[in-house]
Amino acid sequence: MYGYSQSASNYVFSASTGTFTQVTDASATRLSAVEADGGLSAAQNIGFTFTYEGVNYTQFRMSSNGFISLNPTGTSTLTTNDLSTANASSRPIIAPLWDDLDGRATGGVSRALYEVTGTAPNRVLTVEWRNWEWNYTSSTPVISFQVKLYETTNIIEFHYRSETGSVSSGSATIGIGSATGTAYLNLTSVTTPAVSSTTSTTNINTKPSTG
């Protein structure tokens, strides 16, 4: 969980035992373009005004590589995961599991979805990568994960669910990146969760705990 601040590097991080609640297919929006190797959605409406680093945002784009961009005109899927050097055109970046991923698991079970729940001023946007391959060389589902954006509080949450497959050559980044410059905050380990704003971590290869 990341709490509100004026700079990505100054957000407050906390790890907790949560619950992975799958979005409801019937009411969620499916982004089929993301269910690919190197897929990127068109700009989608957040459903409310979300404030990040003191700036208001109303749209996002979803990448198959495990991040969303709050820049509605960003065009890069960013296979190279490094919050300290990320392409400016795709910033700001919110990355629950940024790596060279793939949304084409065997059996066509991968789904890229988003849903807005609740009522103003307490709505929540949930963006979900379901049954995703980690990394693109996998064929079976390895992990499902979500990013949640909260209206009013502007809290960011990451949630995870382990699937049956094993991680194949994982080298992920988990964290958030600034809209300008190179400010960021990323997880340094999933086994003993801690964050850094000075050391870029690009080699996470262990599934985060389900929750």
mmCIF file with all atom_site columns, C-alpha atoms in Angstrom:
data_model
loop_
_atom_site.group_PDB
_atom_site.id
_atom_site.type_symbol
_atom_site.label_atom_id
_atom_site.label_alt_id
_atom_site.label_comp_id
_atom_site.label_asym_id
_atom_site.label_entity_id
_atom_site.label_seq_id
_atom_site.pdbx_PDB_ins_code
_atom_site.Cartn_x
_atom_site.Cartn_y
_atom_site.Cartn_z
_atom_site.occupancy
_atom_site.B_iso_or_equiv
_atom_site.pdbx_formal_charge
_atom_site.auth_seq_id
_atom_site.auth_comp_id
_atom_site.auth_asym_id
_atom_site.auth_atom_id
_atom_site.pdbx_PDB_model_num
ATOM 1   C CA . MET A 1 1   ? 0.000   0.000   0.000   1.00 0.00 ? 1   MET A CA 1
ATOM 2   C CA . TYR A 1 2   ? 1.227   3.476   -0.875  1.00 0.00 ? 2   TYR A CA 1
ATOM 3   C CA . GLY A 1 3   ? -0.188  6.583   0.822   1.00 0.00 ? 3   GLY A CA 1
ATOM 4   C CA . TYR A 1 4   ? -0.577  10.063  -0.639  1.00 0.00 ? 4   TYR A CA 1
ATOM 5   C CA . SER A 1 5   ? 2.387   12.430  -1.001  1.00 0.00 ? 5   SER A CA 1
ATOM 6   C CA . GLN A 1 6   ? 3.667   15.202  -3.287  1.00 0.00 ? 6   GLN A CA 1
ATOM 7   C CA . SER A 1 7   ? 6.488   13.068  -4.728  1.00 0.00 ? 7   SER A CA 1
ATOM 8   C CA . ALA A 1 8   ? 6.654   9.388   -5.627  1.00 0.00 ? 8   ALA A CA 1
ATOM 9   C CA . SER A 1 9   ? 9.796   8.982   -3.549  1.00 0.00 ? 9   SER A CA 1
ATOM 10  C CA . ASN A 1 10  ? 8.031   10.356  -0.459  1.00 0.00 ? 10  ASN A CA 1
ATOM 11  C CA . TYR A 1 11  ? 4.965   8.129   -0.474  1.00 0.00 ? 11  TYR A CA 1
ATOM 12  C CA . VAL A 1 12  ? 4.425   6.080   2.681   1.00 0.00 ? 12  VAL A CA 1
ATOM 13  C CA . PHE A 1 13  ? 4.595   2.307   2.156   1.00 0.00 ? 13  PHE A CA 1
ATOM 14  C CA . SER A 1 14  ? 3.086   -0.400  4.336   1.00 0.00 ? 14  SER A CA 1
ATOM 15  C CA . ALA A 1 15  ? 2.799   -4.164  3.830   1.00 0.00 ? 15  ALA A CA 1
ATOM 16  C CA . SER A 1 16  ? -0.224  -6.015  5.166   1.00 0.00 ? 16  SER A CA 1
ATOM 17  C CA . THR A 1 17  ? -2.117  -9.270  4.809   1.00 0.00 ? 17  THR A CA 1
ATOM 18  C CA . GLY A 1 18  ? -5.018  -8.503  2.510   1.00 0.00 ? 18  GLY A CA 1
ATOM 19  C CA . THR A 1 19  ? -7.485  -10.355 0.313   1.00 0.00 ? 19  THR A CA 1
ATOM 20  C CA . PHE A 1 20  ? -7.365  -10.828 -3.439  1.00 0.00 ? 20  PHE A CA 1
ATOM 21  C CA . THR A 1 21  ? -10.947 -10.325 -4.592  1.00 0.00 ? 21  THR A CA 1
ATOM 22  C CA . GLN A 1 22  ? -11.347 -11.037 -8.279  1.00 0.00 ? 22  GLN A CA 1
ATOM 23  C CA . VAL A 1 23  ? -13.250 -8.401  -10.252 1.00 0.00 ? 23  VAL A CA 1
ATOM 24  C CA . THR A 1 24  ? -16.720 -9.341  -11.448 1.00 0.00 ? 24  THR A CA 1
ATOM 25  C CA . ASP A 1 25  ? -16.530 -10.324 -15.102 1.00 0.00 ? 25  ASP A CA 1
ATOM 26  C CA . ALA A 1 26  ? -20.106 -9.290  -15.864 1.00 0.00 ? 26  ALA A CA 1
ATOM 27  C CA . SER A 1 27  ? -19.577 -5.703  -14.715 1.00 0.00 ? 27  SER A CA 1
ATOM 28  C CA . ALA A 1 28  ? -15.867 -5.277  -15.505 1.00 0.00 ? 28  ALA A CA 1
ATOM 29  C CA . THR A 1 29  ? -14.431 -3.950  -18.763 1.00 0.00 ? 29  THR A CA 1
ATOM 30  C CA . ARG A 1 30  ? -12.172 -6.364  -20.619 1.00 0.00 ? 30  ARG A CA 1
ATOM 31  C CA . LEU A 1 31  ? -9.144  -4.931  -22.424 1.00 0.00 ? 31  LEU A CA 1
ATOM 32  C CA . SER A 1 32  ? -8.390  -7.622  -24.993 1.00 0.00 ? 32  SER A CA 1
ATOM 33  C CA . ALA A 1 33  ? -5.528  -5.624  -26.527 1.00 0.00 ? 33  ALA A CA 1
ATOM 34  C CA . VAL A 1 34  ? -3.575  -6.137  -23.298 1.00 0.00 ? 34  VAL A CA 1
ATOM 35  C CA . GLU A 1 35  ? -3.932  -9.931  -23.452 1.00 0.00 ? 35  GLU A CA 1
ATOM 36  C CA . ALA A 1 36  ? -0.773  -10.244 -25.529 1.00 0.00 ? 36  ALA A CA 1
ATOM 37  C CA . ASP A 1 37  ? 2.999   -10.069 -25.482 1.00 0.00 ? 37  ASP A CA 1
ATOM 38  C CA . GLY A 1 38  ? 3.626   -6.330  -25.527 1.00 0.00 ? 38  GLY A CA 1
ATOM 39  C CA . GLY A 1 39  ? -0.011  -5.239  -25.328 1.00 0.00 ? 39  GLY A CA 1
ATOM 40  C CA . LEU A 1 40  ? -1.143  -1.739  -24.357 1.00 0.00 ? 40  LEU A CA 1
ATOM 41  C CA . SER A 1 41  ? -4.673  -0.451  -23.920 1.00 0.00 ? 41  SER A CA 1
ATOM 42  C CA . ALA A 1 42  ? -6.111  2.777   -25.197 1.00 0.00 ? 42  ALA A CA 1
ATOM 43  C CA . ALA A 1 43  ? -6.753  5.446   -22.567 1.00 0.00 ? 43  ALA A CA 1
ATOM 44  C CA . GLN A 1 44  ? -9.480  4.365   -20.132 1.00 0.00 ? 44  GLN A CA 1
ATOM 45  C CA . ASN A 1 45  ? -11.444 6.467   -17.663 1.00 0.00 ? 45  ASN A CA 1
ATOM 46  C CA . ILE A 1 46  ? -10.495 6.031   -14.012 1.00 0.00 ? 46  ILE A CA 1
ATOM 47  C CA . GLY A 1 47  ? -14.101 6.842   -13.109 1.00 0.00 ? 47  GLY A CA 1
ATOM 48  C CA . PHE A 1 48  ? -13.202 9.648   -10.722 1.00 0.00 ? 48  PHE A CA 1
ATOM 49  C CA . THR A 1 49  ? -10.429 12.160  -10.179 1.00 0.00 ? 49  THR A CA 1
ATOM 50  C CA . PHE A 1 50  ? -7.336  10.515  -8.716  1.00 0.00 ? 50  PHE A CA 1
ATOM 51  C CA . THR A 1 51  ? -4.644  12.746  -7.256  1.00 0.00 ? 51  THR A CA 1
ATOM 52  C CA . TYR A 1 52  ? -1.044  11.569  -7.626  1.00 0.00 ? 52  TYR A CA 1
ATOM 53  C CA . GLU A 1 53  ? 1.885   13.748  -6.572  1.00 0.00 ? 53  GLU A CA 1
ATOM 54  C CA . GLY A 1 54  ? -0.560  16.629  -6.210  1.00 0.00 ? 54  GLY A CA 1
ATOM 55  C CA . VAL A 1 55  ? -1.745  16.342  -9.822  1.00 0.00 ? 55  VAL A CA 1
ATOM 56  C CA . ASN A 1 56  ? -5.257  15.271  -10.807 1.00 0.00 ? 56  ASN A CA 1
ATOM 57  C CA . TYR A 1 57  ? -5.667  12.388  -13.250 1.00 0.00 ? 57  TYR A CA 1
ATOM 58  C CA . THR A 1 58  ? -8.796  10.970  -14.854 1.00 0.00 ? 58  THR A CA 1
ATOM 59  C CA . GLN A 1 59  ? -7.425  8.347   -17.279 1.00 0.00 ? 59  GLN A CA 1
ATOM 60  C CA . PHE A 1 60  ? -4.968  5.456   -17.377 1.00 0.00 ? 60  PHE A CA 1
ATOM 61  C CA . ARG A 1 61  ? -3.454  2.974   -19.817 1.00 0.00 ? 61  ARG A CA 1
ATOM 62  C CA . MET A 1 62  ? -2.834  -0.680  -18.965 1.00 0.00 ? 62  MET A CA 1
ATOM 63  C CA . SER A 1 63  ? 0.245   -2.584  -20.162 1.00 0.00 ? 63  SER A CA 1
ATOM 64  C CA . SER A 1 64  ? 0.607   -6.349  -20.451 1.00 0.00 ? 64  SER A CA 1
ATOM 65  C CA . ASN A 1 65  ? 3.971   -5.864  -18.755 1.00 0.00 ? 65  ASN A CA 1
ATOM 66  C CA . GLY A 1 66  ? 2.389   -5.303  -15.360 1.00 0.00 ? 66  GLY A CA 1
ATOM 67  C CA . PHE A 1 67  ? 1.980   -1.564  -14.932 1.00 0.00 ? 67  PHE A CA 1
ATOM 68  C CA . ILE A 1 68  ? -0.476  1.224   -15.569 1.00 0.00 ? 68  ILE A CA 1
ATOM 69  C CA . SER A 1 69  ? 0.457   4.668   -16.833 1.00 0.00 ? 69  SER A CA 1
ATOM 70  C CA . LEU A 1 70  ? -1.471  7.762   -15.785 1.00 0.00 ? 70  LEU A CA 1
ATOM 71  C CA . ASN A 1 71  ? -0.321  9.418   -19.005 1.00 0.00 ? 71  ASN A CA 1
ATOM 72  C CA . PRO A 1 72  ? -3.220  8.868   -21.433 1.00 0.00 ? 72  PRO A CA 1
ATOM 73  C CA . THR A 1 73  ? -0.994  9.551   -24.454 1.00 0.00 ? 73  THR A CA 1
ATOM 74  C CA . GLY A 1 74  ? 1.870   7.227   -23.488 1.00 0.00 ? 74  GLY A CA 1
ATOM 75  C CA . THR A 1 75  ? 2.617   4.648   -26.172 1.00 0.00 ? 75  THR A CA 1
ATOM 76  C CA . SER A 1 76  ? 5.373   2.432   -24.752 1.00 0.00 ? 76  SER A CA 1
ATOM 77  C CA . THR A 1 77  ? 4.826   -1.006  -23.208 1.00 0.00 ? 77  THR A CA 1
ATOM 78  C CA . LEU A 1 78  ? 8.244   -0.645  -21.511 1.00 0.00 ? 78  LEU A CA 1
ATOM 79  C CA . THR A 1 79  ? 9.743   -4.133  -21.481 1.00 0.00 ? 79  THR A CA 1
ATOM 80  C CA . THR A 1 80  ? 12.783  -2.742  -19.625 1.00 0.00 ? 80  THR A CA 1
ATOM 81  C CA . ASN A 1 81  ? 11.619  -2.352  -16.042 1.00 0.00 ? 81  ASN A CA 1
ATOM 82  C CA . ASP A 1 82  ? 13.508  0.379   -14.214 1.00 0.00 ? 82  ASP A CA 1
ATOM 83  C CA . LEU A 1 83  ? 11.633  3.156   -12.437 1.00 0.00 ? 83  LEU A CA 1
ATOM 84  C CA . SER A 1 84  ? 14.769  5.293   -12.243 1.00 0.00 ? 84  SER A CA 1
ATOM 85  C CA . THR A 1 85  ? 15.129  5.499   -16.033 1.00 0.00 ? 85  THR A CA 1
ATOM 86  C CA . ALA A 1 86  ? 11.613  4.847   -17.366 1.00 0.00 ? 86  ALA A CA 1
ATOM 87  C CA . ASN A 1 87  ? 10.569  6.495   -20.610 1.00 0.00 ? 87  ASN A CA 1
ATOM 88  C CA . ALA A 1 88  ? 9.225   9.958   -19.813 1.00 0.00 ? 88  ALA A CA 1
ATOM 89  C CA . SER A 1 89  ? 6.313   9.535   -22.220 1.00 0.00 ? 89  SER A CA 1
ATOM 90  C CA . SER A 1 90  ? 4.861   6.750   -20.077 1.00 0.00 ? 90  SER A CA 1
ATOM 91  C CA . ARG A 1 91  ? 5.232   8.441   -16.692 1.00 0.00 ? 91  ARG A CA 1
ATOM 92  C CA . PRO A 1 92  ? 3.781   8.451   -14.117 1.00 0.00 ? 92  PRO A CA 1
ATOM 93  C CA . ILE A 1 93  ? 3.961   4.678   -13.676 1.00 0.00 ? 93  ILE A CA 1
ATOM 94  C CA . ILE A 1 94  ? 2.205   2.510   -11.095 1.00 0.00 ? 94  ILE A CA 1
ATOM 95  C CA . ALA A 1 95  ? 3.670   -0.983  -11.264 1.00 0.00 ? 95  ALA A CA 1
ATOM 96  C CA . PRO A 1 96  ? 2.347   -3.922  -9.234  1.00 0.00 ? 96  PRO A CA 1
ATOM 97  C CA . LEU A 1 97  ? 4.555   -6.351  -11.218 1.00 0.00 ? 97  LEU A CA 1
ATOM 98  C CA . TRP A 1 98  ? 6.567   -4.768  -14.022 1.00 0.00 ? 98  TRP A CA 1
ATOM 99  C CA . ASP A 1 99  ? 8.497   -7.272  -16.134 1.00 0.00 ? 99  ASP A CA 1
ATOM 100 C CA . ASP A 1 100 ? 8.457   -8.722  -19.646 1.00 0.00 ? 100 ASP A CA 1
ATOM 101 C CA . LEU A 1 101 ? 5.140   -10.489 -19.088 1.00 0.00 ? 101 LEU A CA 1
ATOM 102 C CA . ASP A 1 102 ? 2.573   -12.104 -21.366 1.00 0.00 ? 102 ASP A CA 1
ATOM 103 C CA . GLY A 1 103 ? -1.215  -12.285 -21.307 1.00 0.00 ? 103 GLY A CA 1
ATOM 104 C CA . ARG A 1 104 ? -1.603  -15.394 -23.463 1.00 0.00 ? 104 ARG A CA 1
ATOM 105 C CA . ALA A 1 105 ? -1.592  -18.296 -21.017 1.00 0.00 ? 105 ALA A CA 1
ATOM 106 C CA . THR A 1 106 ? -2.495  -21.756 -22.315 1.00 0.00 ? 106 THR A CA 1
ATOM 107 C CA . GLY A 1 107 ? -6.217  -22.299 -22.715 1.00 0.00 ? 107 GLY A CA 1
ATOM 108 C CA . GLY A 1 108 ? -6.998  -18.628 -23.258 1.00 0.00 ? 108 GLY A CA 1
ATOM 109 C CA . VAL A 1 109 ? -7.531  -18.067 -19.536 1.00 0.00 ? 109 VAL A CA 1
ATOM 110 C CA . SER A 1 110 ? -5.684  -14.743 -19.259 1.00 0.00 ? 110 SER A CA 1
ATOM 111 C CA . ARG A 1 111 ? -7.861  -11.681 -18.761 1.00 0.00 ? 111 ARG A CA 1
ATOM 112 C CA . ALA A 1 112 ? -7.058  -7.965  -18.580 1.00 0.00 ? 112 ALA A CA 1
ATOM 113 C CA . LEU A 1 113 ? -9.911  -6.243  -16.780 1.00 0.00 ? 113 LEU A CA 1
ATOM 114 C CA . TYR A 1 114 ? -10.855 -3.160  -14.839 1.00 0.00 ? 114 TYR A CA 1
ATOM 115 C CA . GLU A 1 115 ? -13.835 -2.179  -12.742 1.00 0.00 ? 115 GLU A CA 1
ATOM 116 C CA . VAL A 1 116 ? -14.993 0.815   -10.713 1.00 0.00 ? 116 VAL A CA 1
ATOM 117 C CA . THR A 1 117 ? -16.895 -0.031  -7.545  1.00 0.00 ? 117 THR A CA 1
ATOM 118 C CA . GLY A 1 118 ? -18.477 1.963   -4.729  1.00 0.00 ? 118 GLY A CA 1
ATOM 119 C CA . THR A 1 119 ? -20.136 5.364   -4.718  1.00 0.00 ? 119 THR A CA 1
ATOM 120 C CA . ALA A 1 120 ? -18.729 8.895   -4.639  1.00 0.00 ? 120 ALA A CA 1
ATOM 121 C CA . PRO A 1 121 ? -16.666 10.024  -2.843  1.00 0.00 ? 121 PRO A CA 1
ATOM 122 C CA . ASN A 1 122 ? -15.393 6.537   -1.999  1.00 0.00 ? 122 ASN A CA 1
ATOM 123 C CA . ARG A 1 123 ? -15.050 4.782   -5.323  1.00 0.00 ? 123 ARG A CA 1
ATOM 124 C CA . VAL A 1 124 ? -12.276 2.317   -6.139  1.00 0.00 ? 124 VAL A CA 1
ATOM 125 C CA . LEU A 1 125 ? -10.717 1.511   -9.504  1.00 0.00 ? 125 LEU A CA 1
ATOM 126 C CA . THR A 1 126 ? -9.418  -2.064  -9.696  1.00 0.00 ? 126 THR A CA 1
ATOM 127 C CA . VAL A 1 127 ? -7.182  -3.008  -12.635 1.00 0.00 ? 127 VAL A CA 1
ATOM 128 C CA . GLU A 1 128 ? -6.584  -6.766  -12.861 1.00 0.00 ? 128 GLU A CA 1
ATOM 129 C CA . TRP A 1 129 ? -4.099  -8.973  -14.702 1.00 0.00 ? 129 TRP A CA 1
ATOM 130 C CA . ARG A 1 130 ? -5.655  -12.437 -14.307 1.00 0.00 ? 130 ARG A CA 1
ATOM 131 C CA . ASN A 1 131 ? -3.779  -15.685 -14.987 1.00 0.00 ? 131 ASN A CA 1
ATOM 132 C CA . TRP A 1 132 ? -0.700  -13.921 -16.327 1.00 0.00 ? 132 TRP A CA 1
ATOM 133 C CA . GLU A 1 133 ? 2.519   -15.495 -17.600 1.00 0.00 ? 133 GLU A CA 1
ATOM 134 C CA . TRP A 1 134 ? 5.684   -14.460 -15.756 1.00 0.00 ? 134 TRP A CA 1
ATOM 135 C CA . ASN A 1 135 ? 7.693   -13.971 -17.856 1.00 0.00 ? 135 ASN A CA 1
ATOM 136 C CA . TYR A 1 136 ? 6.713   -14.204 -21.520 1.00 0.00 ? 136 TYR A CA 1
ATOM 137 C CA . THR A 1 137 ? 8.382   -17.627 -21.900 1.00 0.00 ? 137 THR A CA 1
ATOM 138 C CA . SER A 1 138 ? 5.895   -19.233 -19.511 1.00 0.00 ? 138 SER A CA 1
ATOM 139 C CA . SER A 1 139 ? 2.871   -20.975 -20.935 1.00 0.00 ? 139 SER A CA 1
ATOM 140 C CA . THR A 1 140 ? 0.782   -21.723 -17.846 1.00 0.00 ? 140 THR A CA 1
ATOM 141 C CA . PRO A 1 141 ? -0.713  -19.055 -15.575 1.00 0.00 ? 141 PRO A CA 1
ATOM 142 C CA . VAL A 1 142 ? 1.839   -17.989 -12.960 1.00 0.00 ? 142 VAL A CA 1
ATOM 143 C CA . ILE A 1 143 ? 0.203   -15.094 -11.134 1.00 0.00 ? 143 ILE A CA 1
ATOM 144 C CA . SER A 1 144 ? -2.820  -12.819 -10.965 1.00 0.00 ? 144 SER A CA 1
ATOM 145 C CA . PHE A 1 145 ? -2.433  -9.313  -9.607  1.00 0.00 ? 145 PHE A CA 1
ATOM 146 C CA . GLN A 1 146 ? -4.223  -5.993  -9.216  1.00 0.00 ? 146 GLN A CA 1
ATOM 147 C CA . VAL A 1 147 ? -3.683  -2.314  -8.610  1.00 0.00 ? 147 VAL A CA 1
ATOM 148 C CA . LYS A 1 148 ? -6.389  -0.411  -6.759  1.00 0.00 ? 148 LYS A CA 1
ATOM 149 C CA . LEU A 1 149 ? -6.763  3.373   -6.810  1.00 0.00 ? 149 LEU A CA 1
ATOM 150 C CA . TYR A 1 150 ? -8.942  4.926   -4.101  1.00 0.00 ? 150 TYR A CA 1
ATOM 151 C CA . GLU A 1 151 ? -10.997 8.069   -4.555  1.00 0.00 ? 151 GLU A CA 1
ATOM 152 C CA . THR A 1 152 ? -10.525 10.899  -2.014  1.00 0.00 ? 152 THR A CA 1
ATOM 153 C CA . THR A 1 153 ? -7.773  9.173   0.003   1.00 0.00 ? 153 THR A CA 1
ATOM 154 C CA . ASN A 1 154 ? -5.688  8.608   -3.165  1.00 0.00 ? 154 ASN A CA 1
ATOM 155 C CA . ILE A 1 155 ? -4.286  5.410   -1.678  1.00 0.00 ? 155 ILE A CA 1
ATOM 156 C CA . ILE A 1 156 ? -2.683  2.889   -4.043  1.00 0.00 ? 156 ILE A CA 1
ATOM 157 C CA . GLU A 1 157 ? -2.895  -0.829  -3.251  1.00 0.00 ? 157 GLU A CA 1
ATOM 158 C CA . PHE A 1 158 ? -1.297  -3.870  -4.889  1.00 0.00 ? 158 PHE A CA 1
ATOM 159 C CA . HIS A 1 159 ? -2.892  -7.318  -4.497  1.00 0.00 ? 159 HIS A CA 1
ATOM 160 C CA . TYR A 1 160 ? -1.639  -10.715 -5.661  1.00 0.00 ? 160 TYR A CA 1
ATOM 161 C CA . ARG A 1 161 ? -2.797  -14.317 -6.115  1.00 0.00 ? 161 ARG A CA 1
ATOM 162 C CA . SER A 1 162 ? -0.424  -17.169 -6.855  1.00 0.00 ? 162 SER A CA 1
ATOM 163 C CA . GLU A 1 163 ? -1.431  -19.432 -9.749  1.00 0.00 ? 163 GLU A CA 1
ATOM 164 C CA . THR A 1 164 ? -0.227  -22.939 -10.621 1.00 0.00 ? 164 THR A CA 1
ATOM 165 C CA . GLY A 1 165 ? 2.730   -22.081 -12.856 1.00 0.00 ? 165 GLY A CA 1
ATOM 166 C CA . SER A 1 166 ? 6.287   -21.362 -11.762 1.00 0.00 ? 166 SER A CA 1
ATOM 167 C CA . VAL A 1 167 ? 8.142   -18.104 -12.369 1.00 0.00 ? 167 VAL A CA 1
ATOM 168 C CA . SER A 1 168 ? 10.308  -18.366 -15.496 1.00 0.00 ? 168 SER A CA 1
ATOM 169 C CA . SER A 1 169 ? 13.358  -16.082 -15.368 1.00 0.00 ? 169 SER A CA 1
ATOM 170 C CA . GLY A 1 170 ? 11.587  -13.373 -13.408 1.00 0.00 ? 170 GLY A CA 1
ATOM 171 C CA . SER A 1 171 ? 13.258  -9.973  -13.032 1.00 0.00 ? 171 SER A CA 1
ATOM 172 C CA . ALA A 1 172 ? 10.457  -7.680  -11.930 1.00 0.00 ? 172 ALA A CA 1
ATOM 173 C CA . THR A 1 173 ? 10.067  -4.220  -10.449 1.00 0.00 ? 173 THR A CA 1
ATOM 174 C CA . ILE A 1 174 ? 7.274   -3.395  -7.989  1.00 0.00 ? 174 ILE A CA 1
ATOM 175 C CA . GLY A 1 175 ? 6.640   0.248   -7.161  1.00 0.00 ? 175 GLY A CA 1
ATOM 176 C CA . ILE A 1 176 ? 5.632   3.711   -8.316  1.00 0.00 ? 176 ILE A CA 1
ATOM 177 C CA . GLY A 1 177 ? 7.367   6.300   -10.485 1.00 0.00 ? 177 GLY A CA 1
ATOM 178 C CA . SER A 1 178 ? 7.126   10.075  -10.697 1.00 0.00 ? 178 SER A CA 1
ATOM 179 C CA . ALA A 1 179 ? 5.522   12.011  -13.526 1.00 0.00 ? 179 ALA A CA 1
ATOM 180 C CA . THR A 1 180 ? 8.695   14.005  -14.103 1.00 0.00 ? 180 THR A CA 1
ATOM 181 C CA . GLY A 1 181 ? 12.344  13.412  -13.372 1.00 0.00 ? 181 GLY A CA 1
ATOM 182 C CA . THR A 1 182 ? 13.439  10.101  -11.900 1.00 0.00 ? 182 THR A CA 1
ATOM 183 C CA . ALA A 1 183 ? 11.794  10.034  -8.463  1.00 0.00 ? 183 ALA A CA 1
ATOM 184 C CA . TYR A 1 184 ? 10.459  6.607   -7.540  1.00 0.00 ? 184 TYR A CA 1
ATOM 185 C CA . LEU A 1 185 ? 9.720   4.229   -4.697  1.00 0.00 ? 185 LEU A CA 1
ATOM 186 C CA . ASN A 1 186 ? 10.161  0.500   -5.243  1.00 0.00 ? 186 ASN A CA 1
ATOM 187 C CA . LEU A 1 187 ? 10.044  -2.711  -3.300  1.00 0.00 ? 187 LEU A CA 1
ATOM 188 C CA . THR A 1 188 ? 13.466  -4.203  -2.601  1.00 0.00 ? 188 THR A CA 1
ATOM 189 C CA . SER A 1 189 ? 12.211  -7.662  -1.582  1.00 0.00 ? 189 SER A CA 1
ATOM 190 C CA . VAL A 1 190 ? 8.917   -9.538  -1.410  1.00 0.00 ? 190 VAL A CA 1
ATOM 191 C CA . THR A 1 191 ? 10.051  -11.889 1.361   1.00 0.00 ? 191 THR A CA 1
ATOM 192 C CA . THR A 1 192 ? 10.897  -9.078  3.791   1.00 0.00 ? 192 THR A CA 1
ATOM 193 C CA . PRO A 1 193 ? 8.952   -6.145  2.313   1.00 0.00 ? 193 PRO A CA 1
ATOM 194 C CA . ALA A 1 194 ? 10.823  -2.853  2.354   1.00 0.00 ? 194 ALA A CA 1
ATOM 195 C CA . VAL A 1 195 ? 11.122  0.020   -0.098  1.00 0.00 ? 195 VAL A CA 1
ATOM 196 C CA . SER A 1 196 ? 13.833  2.286   -1.444  1.00 0.00 ? 196 SER A CA 1
ATOM 197 C CA . SER A 1 197 ? 13.812  5.624   -3.265  1.00 0.00 ? 197 SER A CA 1
ATOM 198 C CA . THR A 1 198 ? 17.537  5.480   -4.048  1.00 0.00 ? 198 THR A CA 1
ATOM 199 C CA . THR A 1 199 ? 18.221  1.891   -5.152  1.00 0.00 ? 199 THR A CA 1
ATOM 200 C CA . SER A 1 200 ? 16.334  0.681   -8.210  1.00 0.00 ? 200 SER A CA 1
ATOM 201 C CA . THR A 1 201 ? 15.302  -2.979  -7.880  1.00 0.00 ? 201 THR A CA 1
ATOM 202 C CA . THR A 1 202 ? 14.801  -4.827  -11.167 1.00 0.00 ? 202 THR A CA 1
ATOM 203 C CA . ASN A 1 203 ? 15.351  -8.468  -10.206 1.00 0.00 ? 203 ASN A CA 1
ATOM 204 C CA . ILE A 1 204 ? 12.353  -9.665  -8.184  1.00 0.00 ? 204 ILE A CA 1
ATOM 205 C CA . ASN A 1 205 ? 11.764  -13.317 -9.109  1.00 0.00 ? 205 ASN A CA 1
ATOM 206 C CA . THR A 1 206 ? 9.612   -14.555 -6.233  1.00 0.00 ? 206 THR A CA 1
ATOM 207 C CA . LYS A 1 207 ? 5.829   -14.402 -6.201  1.00 0.00 ? 207 LYS A CA 1
ATOM 208 C CA . PRO A 1 208 ? 4.435   -11.944 -3.653  1.00 0.00 ? 208 PRO A CA 1
ATOM 209 C CA . SER A 1 209 ? 2.241   -13.570 -1.020  1.00 0.00 ? 209 SER A CA 1
ATOM 210 C CA . THR A 1 210 ? -1.392  -14.048 -1.969  1.00 0.00 ? 210 THR A CA 1
ATOM 211 C CA . GLY A 1 211 ? -3.510  -11.265 -0.557  1.00 0.00 ? 211 GLY A CA 1
#
